[in-house]
Structure formats: C-alpha cells, structure tokens
Coordinates of N, CA and C and ligand atoms in Angstrom, one line a residue:
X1 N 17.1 3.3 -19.4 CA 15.8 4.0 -19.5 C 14.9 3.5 -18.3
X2 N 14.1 4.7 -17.8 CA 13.2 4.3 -16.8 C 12.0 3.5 -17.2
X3 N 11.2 2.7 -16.7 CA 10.1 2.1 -16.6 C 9.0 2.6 -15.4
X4 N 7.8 3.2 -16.0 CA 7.0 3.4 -14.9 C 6.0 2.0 -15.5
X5 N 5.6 1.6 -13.8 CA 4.0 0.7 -14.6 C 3.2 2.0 -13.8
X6 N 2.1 1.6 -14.3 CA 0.6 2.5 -14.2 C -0.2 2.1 -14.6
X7 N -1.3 2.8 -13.7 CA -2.8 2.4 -14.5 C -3.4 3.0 -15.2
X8 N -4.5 3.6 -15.7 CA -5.1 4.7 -16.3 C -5.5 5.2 -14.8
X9 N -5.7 6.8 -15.1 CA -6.6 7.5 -14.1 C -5.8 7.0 -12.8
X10 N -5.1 6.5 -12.0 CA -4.9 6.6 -10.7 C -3.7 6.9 -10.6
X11 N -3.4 6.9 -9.1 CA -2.3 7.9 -9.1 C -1.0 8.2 -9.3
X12 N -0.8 6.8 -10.2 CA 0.6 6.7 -10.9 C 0.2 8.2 -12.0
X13 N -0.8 8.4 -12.4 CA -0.8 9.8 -13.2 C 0.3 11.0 -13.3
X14 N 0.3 11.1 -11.4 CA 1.5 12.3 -10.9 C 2.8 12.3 -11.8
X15 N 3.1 10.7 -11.5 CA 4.1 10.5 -12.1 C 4.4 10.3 -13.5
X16 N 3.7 9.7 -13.9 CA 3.5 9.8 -15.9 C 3.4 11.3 -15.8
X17 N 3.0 12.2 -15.8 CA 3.2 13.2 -15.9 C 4.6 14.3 -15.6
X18 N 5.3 13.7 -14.3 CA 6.6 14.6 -14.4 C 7.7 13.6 -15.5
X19 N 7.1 12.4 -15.4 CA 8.5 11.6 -16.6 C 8.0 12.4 -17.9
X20 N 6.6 12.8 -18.5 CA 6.6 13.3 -19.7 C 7.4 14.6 -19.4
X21 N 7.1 15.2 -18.8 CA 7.7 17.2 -18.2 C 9.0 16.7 -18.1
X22 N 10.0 15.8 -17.7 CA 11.2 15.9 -18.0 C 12.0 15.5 -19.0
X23 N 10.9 14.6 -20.3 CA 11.4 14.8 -21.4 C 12.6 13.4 -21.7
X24 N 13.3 13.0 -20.3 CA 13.9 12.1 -21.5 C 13.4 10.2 -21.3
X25 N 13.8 9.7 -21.9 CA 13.0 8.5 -22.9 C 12.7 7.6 -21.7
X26 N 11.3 7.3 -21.8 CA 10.8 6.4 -20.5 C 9.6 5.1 -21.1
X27 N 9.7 4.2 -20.7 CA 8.8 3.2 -20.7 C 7.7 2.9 -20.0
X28 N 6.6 3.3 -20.8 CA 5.2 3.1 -19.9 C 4.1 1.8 -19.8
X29 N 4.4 1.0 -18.8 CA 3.6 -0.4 -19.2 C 2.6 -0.3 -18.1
X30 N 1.6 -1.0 -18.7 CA 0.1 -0.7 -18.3 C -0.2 -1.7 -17.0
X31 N -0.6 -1.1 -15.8 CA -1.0 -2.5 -15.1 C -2.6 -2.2 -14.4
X32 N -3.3 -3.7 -15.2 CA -4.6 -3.8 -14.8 C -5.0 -4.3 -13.1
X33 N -5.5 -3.0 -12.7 CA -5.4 -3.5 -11.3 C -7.0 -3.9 -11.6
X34 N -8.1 -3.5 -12.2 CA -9.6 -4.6 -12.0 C -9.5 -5.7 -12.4
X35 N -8.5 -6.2 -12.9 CA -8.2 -7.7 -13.3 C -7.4 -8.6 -12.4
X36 N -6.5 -7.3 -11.0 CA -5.7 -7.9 -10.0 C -4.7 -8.2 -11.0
X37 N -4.0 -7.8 -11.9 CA -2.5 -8.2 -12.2 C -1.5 -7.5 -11.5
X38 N -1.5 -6.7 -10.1 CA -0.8 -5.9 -9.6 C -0.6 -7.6 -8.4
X39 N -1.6 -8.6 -8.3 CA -1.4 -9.5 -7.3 C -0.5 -10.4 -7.9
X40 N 0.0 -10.3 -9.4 CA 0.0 -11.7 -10.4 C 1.8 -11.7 -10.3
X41 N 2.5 -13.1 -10.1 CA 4.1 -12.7 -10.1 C 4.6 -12.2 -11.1
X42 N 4.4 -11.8 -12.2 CA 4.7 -10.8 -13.2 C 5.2 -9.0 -12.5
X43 N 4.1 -9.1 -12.1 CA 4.4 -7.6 -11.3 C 4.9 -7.3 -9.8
X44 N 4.7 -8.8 -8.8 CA 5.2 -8.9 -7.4 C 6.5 -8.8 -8.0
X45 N 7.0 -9.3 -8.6 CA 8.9 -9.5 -8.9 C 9.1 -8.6 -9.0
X46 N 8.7 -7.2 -9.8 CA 9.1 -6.2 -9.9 C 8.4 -5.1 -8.6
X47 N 7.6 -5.2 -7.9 CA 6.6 -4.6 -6.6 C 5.9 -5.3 -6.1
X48 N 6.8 -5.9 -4.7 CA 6.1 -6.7 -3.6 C 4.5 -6.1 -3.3
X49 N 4.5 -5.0 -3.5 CA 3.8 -4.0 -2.7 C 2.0 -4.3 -3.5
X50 N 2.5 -4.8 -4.5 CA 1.4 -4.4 -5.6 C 0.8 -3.7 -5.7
X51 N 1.2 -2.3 -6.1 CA 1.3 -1.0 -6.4 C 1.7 -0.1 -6.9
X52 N 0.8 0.6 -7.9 CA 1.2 1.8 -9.2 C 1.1 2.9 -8.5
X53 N 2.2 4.1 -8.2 CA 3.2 4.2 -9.1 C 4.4 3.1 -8.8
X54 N 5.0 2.3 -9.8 CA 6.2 1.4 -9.7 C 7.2 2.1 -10.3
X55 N 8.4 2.1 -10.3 CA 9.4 2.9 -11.1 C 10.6 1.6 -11.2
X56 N 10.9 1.5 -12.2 CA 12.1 0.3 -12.8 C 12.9 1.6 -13.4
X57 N 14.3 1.1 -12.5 CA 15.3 2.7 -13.0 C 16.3 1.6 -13.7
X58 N 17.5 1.9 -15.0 CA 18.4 1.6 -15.5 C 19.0 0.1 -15.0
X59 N 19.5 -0.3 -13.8 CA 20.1 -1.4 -13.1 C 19.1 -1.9 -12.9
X60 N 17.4 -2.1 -13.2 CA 16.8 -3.1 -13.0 C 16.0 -2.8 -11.6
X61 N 16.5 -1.6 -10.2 CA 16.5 -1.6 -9.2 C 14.7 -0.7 -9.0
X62 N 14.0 -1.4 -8.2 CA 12.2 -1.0 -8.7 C 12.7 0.1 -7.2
X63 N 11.7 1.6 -7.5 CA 11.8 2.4 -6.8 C 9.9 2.7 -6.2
X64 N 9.1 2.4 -5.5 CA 8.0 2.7 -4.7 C 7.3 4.0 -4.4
X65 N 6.3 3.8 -3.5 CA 5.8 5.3 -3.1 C 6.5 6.7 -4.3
X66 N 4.7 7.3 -4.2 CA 4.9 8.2 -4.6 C 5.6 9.3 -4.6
X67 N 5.8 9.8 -3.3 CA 6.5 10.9 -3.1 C 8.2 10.9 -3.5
X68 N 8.7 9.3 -3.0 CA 10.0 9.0 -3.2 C 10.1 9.0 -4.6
X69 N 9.1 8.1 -5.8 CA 9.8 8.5 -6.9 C 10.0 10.1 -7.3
X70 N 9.0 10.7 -7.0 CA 8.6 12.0 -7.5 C 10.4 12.8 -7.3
X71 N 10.8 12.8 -5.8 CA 11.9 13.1 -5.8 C 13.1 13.2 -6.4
X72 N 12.9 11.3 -6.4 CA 14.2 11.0 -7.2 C 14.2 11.5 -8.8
X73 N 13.4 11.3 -9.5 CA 13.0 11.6 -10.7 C 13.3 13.1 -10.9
X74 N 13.0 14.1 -9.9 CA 13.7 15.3 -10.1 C 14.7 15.3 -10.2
X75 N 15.5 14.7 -8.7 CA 16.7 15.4 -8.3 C 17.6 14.8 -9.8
X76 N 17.0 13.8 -10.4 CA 18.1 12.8 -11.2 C 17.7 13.6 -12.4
X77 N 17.2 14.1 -12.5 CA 17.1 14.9 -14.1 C 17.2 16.8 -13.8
X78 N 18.3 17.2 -13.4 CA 18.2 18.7 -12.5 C 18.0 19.6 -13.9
X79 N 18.1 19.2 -15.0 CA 17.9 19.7 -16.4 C 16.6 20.7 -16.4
X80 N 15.4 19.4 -16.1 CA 14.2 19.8 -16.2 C 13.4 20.5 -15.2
X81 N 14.1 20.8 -14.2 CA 14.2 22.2 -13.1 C 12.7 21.9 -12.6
X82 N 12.8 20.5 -11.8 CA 10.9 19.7 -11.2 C 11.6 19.9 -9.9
X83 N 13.1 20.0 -9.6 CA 13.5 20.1 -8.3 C 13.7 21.6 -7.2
X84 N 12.4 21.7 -6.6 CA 12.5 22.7 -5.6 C 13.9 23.4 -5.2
X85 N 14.4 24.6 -5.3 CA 15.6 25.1 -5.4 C 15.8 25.4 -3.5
X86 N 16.7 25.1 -3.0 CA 16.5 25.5 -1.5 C 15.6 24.8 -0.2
X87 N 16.0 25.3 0.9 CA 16.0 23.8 1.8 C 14.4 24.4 2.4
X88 N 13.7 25.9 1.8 CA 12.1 25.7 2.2 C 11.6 25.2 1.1
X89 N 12.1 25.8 0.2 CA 10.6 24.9 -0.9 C 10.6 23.6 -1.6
X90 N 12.2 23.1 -1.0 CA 12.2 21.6 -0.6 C 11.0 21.2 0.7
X91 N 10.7 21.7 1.1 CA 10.6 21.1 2.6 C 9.4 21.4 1.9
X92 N 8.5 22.2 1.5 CA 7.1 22.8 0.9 C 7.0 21.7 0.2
X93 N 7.3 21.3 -0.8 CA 7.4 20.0 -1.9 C 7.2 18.9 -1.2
X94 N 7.9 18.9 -0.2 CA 7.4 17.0 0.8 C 6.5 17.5 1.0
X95 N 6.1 18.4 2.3 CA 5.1 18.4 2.6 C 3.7 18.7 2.0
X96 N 3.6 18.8 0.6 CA 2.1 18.8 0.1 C 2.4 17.4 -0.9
X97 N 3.7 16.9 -0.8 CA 3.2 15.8 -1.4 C 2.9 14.5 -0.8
X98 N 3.5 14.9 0.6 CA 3.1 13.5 1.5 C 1.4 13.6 1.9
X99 N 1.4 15.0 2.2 CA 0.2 15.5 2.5 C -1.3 14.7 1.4
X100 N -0.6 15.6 0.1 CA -2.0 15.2 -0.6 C -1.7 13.3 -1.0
X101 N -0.7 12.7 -0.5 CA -0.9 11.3 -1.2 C -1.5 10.3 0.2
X102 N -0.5 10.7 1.6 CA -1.2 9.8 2.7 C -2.4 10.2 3.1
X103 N -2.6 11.4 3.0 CA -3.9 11.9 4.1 C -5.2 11.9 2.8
X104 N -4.9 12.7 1.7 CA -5.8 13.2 0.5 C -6.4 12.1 0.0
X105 N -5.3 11.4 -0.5 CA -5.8 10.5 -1.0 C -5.8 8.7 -0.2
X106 N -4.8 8.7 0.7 CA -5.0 7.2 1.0 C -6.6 7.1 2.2
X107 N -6.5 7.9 3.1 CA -7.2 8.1 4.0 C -8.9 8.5 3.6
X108 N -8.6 9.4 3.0 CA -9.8 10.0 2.2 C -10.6 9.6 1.2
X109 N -10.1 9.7 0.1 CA -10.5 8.7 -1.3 C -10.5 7.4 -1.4
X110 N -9.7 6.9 -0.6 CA -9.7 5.5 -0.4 C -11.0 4.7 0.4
X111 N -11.3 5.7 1.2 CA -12.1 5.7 2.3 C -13.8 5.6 1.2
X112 N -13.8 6.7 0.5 CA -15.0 6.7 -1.0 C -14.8 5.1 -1.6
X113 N -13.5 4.8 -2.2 CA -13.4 4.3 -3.1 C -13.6 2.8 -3.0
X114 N -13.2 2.5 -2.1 CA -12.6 1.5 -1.1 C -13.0 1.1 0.2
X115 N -14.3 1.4 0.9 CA -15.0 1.3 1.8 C -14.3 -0.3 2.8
X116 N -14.4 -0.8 1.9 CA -14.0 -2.4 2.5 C -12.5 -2.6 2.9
X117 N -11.9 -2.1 2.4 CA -10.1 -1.6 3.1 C -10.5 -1.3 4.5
X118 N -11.5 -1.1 4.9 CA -11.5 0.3 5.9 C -12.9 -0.6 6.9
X119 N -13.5 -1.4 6.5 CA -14.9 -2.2 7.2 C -15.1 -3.0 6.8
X120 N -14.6 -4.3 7.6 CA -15.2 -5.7 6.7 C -16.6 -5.9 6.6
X121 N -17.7 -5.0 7.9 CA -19.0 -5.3 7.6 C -19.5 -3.9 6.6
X122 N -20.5 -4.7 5.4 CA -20.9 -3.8 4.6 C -22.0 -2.6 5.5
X123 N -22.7 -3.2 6.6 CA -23.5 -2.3 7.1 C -22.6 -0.7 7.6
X124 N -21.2 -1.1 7.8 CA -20.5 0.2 7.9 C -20.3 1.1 6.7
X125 N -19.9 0.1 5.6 CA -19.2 1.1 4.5 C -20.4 2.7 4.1
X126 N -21.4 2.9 4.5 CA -22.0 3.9 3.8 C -21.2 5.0 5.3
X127 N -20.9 5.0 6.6 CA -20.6 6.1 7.2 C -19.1 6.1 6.9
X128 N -18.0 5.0 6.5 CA -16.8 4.9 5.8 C -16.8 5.8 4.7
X129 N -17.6 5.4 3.9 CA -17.4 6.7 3.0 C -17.7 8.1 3.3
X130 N -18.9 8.4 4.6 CA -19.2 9.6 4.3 C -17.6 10.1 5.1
X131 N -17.1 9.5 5.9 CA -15.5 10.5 6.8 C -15.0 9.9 5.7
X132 N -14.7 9.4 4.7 CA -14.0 9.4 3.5 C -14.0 10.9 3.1
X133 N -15.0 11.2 2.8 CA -15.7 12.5 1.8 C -15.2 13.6 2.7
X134 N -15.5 13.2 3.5 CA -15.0 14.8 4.6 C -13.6 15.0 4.5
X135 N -12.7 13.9 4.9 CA -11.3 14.3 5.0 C -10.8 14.5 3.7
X136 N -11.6 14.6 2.1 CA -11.2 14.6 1.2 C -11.4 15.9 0.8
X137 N -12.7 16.3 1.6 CA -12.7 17.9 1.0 C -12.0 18.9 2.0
X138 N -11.5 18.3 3.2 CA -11.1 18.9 4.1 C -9.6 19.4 3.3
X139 N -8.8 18.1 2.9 CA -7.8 18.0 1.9 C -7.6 18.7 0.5
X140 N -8.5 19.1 0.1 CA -9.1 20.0 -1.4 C -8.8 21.3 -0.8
X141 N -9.3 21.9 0.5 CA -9.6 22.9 1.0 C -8.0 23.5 1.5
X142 N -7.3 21.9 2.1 CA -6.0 22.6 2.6 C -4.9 22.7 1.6
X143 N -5.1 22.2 0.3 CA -4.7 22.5 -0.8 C -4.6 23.8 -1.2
X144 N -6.3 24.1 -1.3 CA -6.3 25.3 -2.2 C -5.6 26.0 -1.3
X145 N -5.5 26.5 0.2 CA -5.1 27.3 0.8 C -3.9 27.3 1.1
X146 N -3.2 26.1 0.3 CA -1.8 26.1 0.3 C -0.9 27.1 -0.8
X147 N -2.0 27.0 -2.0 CA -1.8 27.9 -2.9 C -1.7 29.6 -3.1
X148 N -2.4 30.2 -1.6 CA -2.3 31.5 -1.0 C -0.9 31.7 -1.8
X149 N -1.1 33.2 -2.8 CA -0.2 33.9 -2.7 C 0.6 33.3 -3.9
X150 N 0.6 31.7 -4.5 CA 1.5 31.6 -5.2 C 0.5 30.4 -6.7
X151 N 1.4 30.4 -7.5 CA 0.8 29.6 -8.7 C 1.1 27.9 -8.7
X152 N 2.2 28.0 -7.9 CA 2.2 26.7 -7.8 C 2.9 26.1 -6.5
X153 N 3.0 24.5 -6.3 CA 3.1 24.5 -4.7 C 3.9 24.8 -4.2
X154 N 5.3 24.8 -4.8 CA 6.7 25.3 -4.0 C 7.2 26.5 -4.8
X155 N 6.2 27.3 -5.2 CA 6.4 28.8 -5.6 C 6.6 28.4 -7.5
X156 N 7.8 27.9 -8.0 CA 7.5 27.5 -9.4 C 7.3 26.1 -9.7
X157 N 7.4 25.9 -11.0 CA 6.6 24.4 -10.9 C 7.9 23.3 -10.7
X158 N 7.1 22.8 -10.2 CA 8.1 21.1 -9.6 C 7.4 20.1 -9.6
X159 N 8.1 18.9 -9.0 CA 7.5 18.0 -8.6 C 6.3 17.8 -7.1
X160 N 6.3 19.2 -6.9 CA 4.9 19.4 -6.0 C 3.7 19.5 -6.1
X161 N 3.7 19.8 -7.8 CA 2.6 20.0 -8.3 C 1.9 19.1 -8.6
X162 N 2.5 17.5 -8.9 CA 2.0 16.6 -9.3 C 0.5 16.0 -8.4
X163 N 1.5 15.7 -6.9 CA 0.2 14.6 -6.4 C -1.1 15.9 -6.4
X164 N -0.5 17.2 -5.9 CA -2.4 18.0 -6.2 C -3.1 17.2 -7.1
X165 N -2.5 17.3 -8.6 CA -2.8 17.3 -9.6 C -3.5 16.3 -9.5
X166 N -3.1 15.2 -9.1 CA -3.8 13.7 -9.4 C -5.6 13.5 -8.5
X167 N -5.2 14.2 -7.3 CA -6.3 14.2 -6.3 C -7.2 15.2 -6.6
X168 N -7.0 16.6 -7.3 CA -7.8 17.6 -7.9 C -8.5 16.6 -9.1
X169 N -7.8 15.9 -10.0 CA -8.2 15.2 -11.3 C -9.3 14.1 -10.7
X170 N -8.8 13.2 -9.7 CA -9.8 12.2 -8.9 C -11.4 13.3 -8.7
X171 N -11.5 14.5 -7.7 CA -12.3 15.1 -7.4 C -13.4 15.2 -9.0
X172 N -12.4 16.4 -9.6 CA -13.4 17.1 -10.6 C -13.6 15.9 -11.4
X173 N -13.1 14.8 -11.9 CA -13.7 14.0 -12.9 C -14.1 12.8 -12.3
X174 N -14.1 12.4 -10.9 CA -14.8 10.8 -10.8 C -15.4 11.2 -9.6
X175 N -15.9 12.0 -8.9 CA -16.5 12.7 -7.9 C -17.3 13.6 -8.7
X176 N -17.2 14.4 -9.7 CA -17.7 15.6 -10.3 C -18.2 16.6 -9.3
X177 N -17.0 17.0 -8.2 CA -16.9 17.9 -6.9 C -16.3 19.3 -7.6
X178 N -17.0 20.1 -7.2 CA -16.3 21.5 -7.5 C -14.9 21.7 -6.5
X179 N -14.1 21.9 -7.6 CA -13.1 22.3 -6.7 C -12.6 23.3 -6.3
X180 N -12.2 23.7 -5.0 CA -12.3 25.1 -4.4 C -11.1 26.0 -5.6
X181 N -11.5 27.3 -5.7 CA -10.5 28.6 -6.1 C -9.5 28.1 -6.9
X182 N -8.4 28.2 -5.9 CA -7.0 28.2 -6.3 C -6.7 26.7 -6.7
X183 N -7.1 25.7 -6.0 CA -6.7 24.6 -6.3 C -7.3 24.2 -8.0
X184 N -8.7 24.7 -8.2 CA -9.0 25.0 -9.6 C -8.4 25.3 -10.6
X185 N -8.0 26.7 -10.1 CA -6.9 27.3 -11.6 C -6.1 26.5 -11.3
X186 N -5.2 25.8 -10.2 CA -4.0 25.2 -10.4 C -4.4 24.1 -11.6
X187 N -5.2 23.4 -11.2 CA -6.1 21.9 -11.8 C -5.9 22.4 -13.2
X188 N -6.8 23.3 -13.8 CA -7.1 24.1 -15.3 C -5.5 24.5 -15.8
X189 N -4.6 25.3 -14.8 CA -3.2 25.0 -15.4 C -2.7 23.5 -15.9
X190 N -2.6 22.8 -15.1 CA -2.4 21.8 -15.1 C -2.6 21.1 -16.6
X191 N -4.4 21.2 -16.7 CA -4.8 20.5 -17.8 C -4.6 20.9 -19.2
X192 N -4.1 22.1 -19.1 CA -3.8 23.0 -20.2 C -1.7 22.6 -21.1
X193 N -1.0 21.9 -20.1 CA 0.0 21.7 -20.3 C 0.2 20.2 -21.1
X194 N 1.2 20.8 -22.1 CA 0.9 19.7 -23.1 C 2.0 18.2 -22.7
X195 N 2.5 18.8 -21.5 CA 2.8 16.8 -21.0 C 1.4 16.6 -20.4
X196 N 0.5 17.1 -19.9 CA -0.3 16.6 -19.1 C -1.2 16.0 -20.1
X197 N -1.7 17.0 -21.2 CA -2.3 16.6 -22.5 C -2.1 15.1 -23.0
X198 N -0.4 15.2 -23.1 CA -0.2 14.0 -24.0 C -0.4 12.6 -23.1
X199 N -0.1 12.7 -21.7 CA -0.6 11.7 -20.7 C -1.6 11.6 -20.6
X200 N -2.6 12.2 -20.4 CA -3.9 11.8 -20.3 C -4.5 11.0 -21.5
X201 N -4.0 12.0 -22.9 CA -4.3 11.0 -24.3 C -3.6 9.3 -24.1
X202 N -2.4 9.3 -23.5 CA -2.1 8.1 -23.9 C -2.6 7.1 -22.6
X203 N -3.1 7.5 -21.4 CA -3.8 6.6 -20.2 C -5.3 6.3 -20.9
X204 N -5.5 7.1 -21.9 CA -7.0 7.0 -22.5 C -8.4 8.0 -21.7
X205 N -7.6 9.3 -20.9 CA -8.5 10.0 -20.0 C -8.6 11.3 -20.6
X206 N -8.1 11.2 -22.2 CA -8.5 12.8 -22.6 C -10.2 12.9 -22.9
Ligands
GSH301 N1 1.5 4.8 -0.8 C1 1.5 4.4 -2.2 C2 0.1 4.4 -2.7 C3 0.0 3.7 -4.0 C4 -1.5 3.3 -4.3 O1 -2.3 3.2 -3.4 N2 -1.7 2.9 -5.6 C5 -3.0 2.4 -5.9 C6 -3.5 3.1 -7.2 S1 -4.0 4.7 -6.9 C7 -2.8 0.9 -6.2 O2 -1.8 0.5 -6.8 N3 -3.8 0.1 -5.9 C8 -3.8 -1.3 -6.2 C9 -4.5 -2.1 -5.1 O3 -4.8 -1.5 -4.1 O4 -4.7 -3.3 -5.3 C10 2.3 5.4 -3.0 O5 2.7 6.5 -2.5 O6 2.7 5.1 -4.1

C-alpha cells in the first residue's frame, strides 16, 4: 500500500486527491509543518527534502516532487484512466503541472506566503510579496487560458487537473481572490467531486 504524508490545505492536496480518484487502499499520515516535524528525523528518513507531497510506495522506496508523483500514481494505476492518453496531452499534463507547481505556486505564492525564503531583510518582504501577487495572478490567468476550448487540462480528466486544483483552492480560500472564468468552473468542478469532498473532509478543509 501507498503512504502519502501531507498536511492539511497545502499542496500535497493534488495528491490526496488523485490517490482518493484512483480508489485503491492508501495511507494518509499527517505532517505538521507549523510545528517543523517535516525538519524532525522521523520524517528526514523517509524525505531528506522535508517536504509534503511525500509518497512511501510498497518496497518502502519514498517518491518526491509533485509532478513526479502525480505521474507515477497514474501511470501505475492505468485502471483509473488519470493518465493522459497520447504523446500531446501527455506533454499538456507536464506542462500545466510543472507550470502551475514551479512558477504558480513556488515562485508566486511562496513569494505571499513566505516573504523571508525570498529576503532576509524584513524591510523587503512587503515588495516580495507584492511580485509574489503578480506572478500568482499572472499564473491564475495562464491557467484559465489554458482551459480555452476544453473542461479539463489535458482535454479529459487526469492527473493535470490536480496541481490547478491546489493553486485555484490556495487563491479562492486563503487569498479570497476571484478567480478568473474557466479556471473557476474548473475549481467549482473540482469541488463538487466526491474524492475531492471526501479529502477535504478528512484534511479538515470542508
Ligand atoms: N517542489 C516540491 C514543493 C513541495 C513544497 O514546497 N511543499 C511545501 C508545502 S506546500 C512544504 O512541504 N513546505 C515545508 C517547508 O517549507 O518547510 C514539490 O513539487 O513537491
């Protein structure tokens, strides 16, 4: 059985969300990153990195970054049809997922969230966050416009859908940012599916 750690609300979310959408039996253990247990050897042994999303697959072997689990977790479950069919909307699938996790969220949100990653003097962090803010809605924007024409990011639903999902959920609920059009209804689809339901209930974010 797989093991995801996670936290509530961040962006191991993506992922608790395609392990619930593929349905078979996974392990979800909680990790407190405002307490720094992501620094504590409990969780280094299993992610040098100290960082949620973590994935612990079958042989014990811990799997990193977002986008790579998102992958793997499709390709390895082809049942639950999260894997982009074909070598474009493969290629569509990386690219809005590298998209929305390096640039959307690490650069951007992190930039809001996280000022001090980014400026060790506090006199900087208020223009840190405001190019936070910008590249975040710049990122919302190239989202929704990635949506042109279809319902979801690699035409049906996959594992592309996720990291939107997480950085749309960051915006509308801990920013309370309108989010543009399409990326919207994607978000409102999203929230309406009952893996997404049951994940949110069990991170404690319903
Ligand atoms: N590049 C990583 C980013 C993961 C990441 O930044 N996770 C955040 C939560 S959203 C985290 O674990 N932060 C803990 C910390 O910074 O101490 C990925 O793709 O998984």
């Amino acid at each position: 059985m797989n093991t995801l750690y996670f936290a509530p609300g961040a962006c191991s979310l993506g992922i608790h969300v395609l392990l619930e959408e593929i349905g078979a039996p996974f392990e979800a253990k909680q990790v407190n990153l405002r307490e720094g247990a992501q620094f504590k050897p409990e969780f280094t042994a299993v992610n040098p990195k100290s960082k949620v999303p973590t994935l612990v697959r079958e042989d014990g072997s811990s799997l990193t970054e977002f986008p790579a689990i998102a992958f793997y977790l499709a390709a390895t479950n082809p049942q639950a049809k999260m894997l982009p069919e074909g070598a474009e909307a493969m290629a569509r699938a990386m690219e809005v997922t590298d998209y929305a996790v390096a640039t959307v969220h690490m650069q951007g949100f992190s930039r809001i969230f996280r000022p001090a990653n980014f400026a060790p003097n506090e006199a900087d962090h208020e223009a840190v966050k405001a190019r936070g803010a910008e590249i975040y809605a710049k990122g919302l924007k190239t989202l929704d416009a990635a949506l042109d024409g279809r319902d979801f990011f690699a035409g049906s639903y996959s594992f592309a859908d996720m990291a939107p999902f997480y950085v749309a959920f960051w915006g509308a609920e801990r920013l309370k940012m309108e989010i543009p059009g399409r990326l919207a209804a994607h978000y409102a689809a999203m929230r309406a599916r009952p893996a997404v339901q049951a994940v949110m209930a069990r991170e404690g974010l319903a």
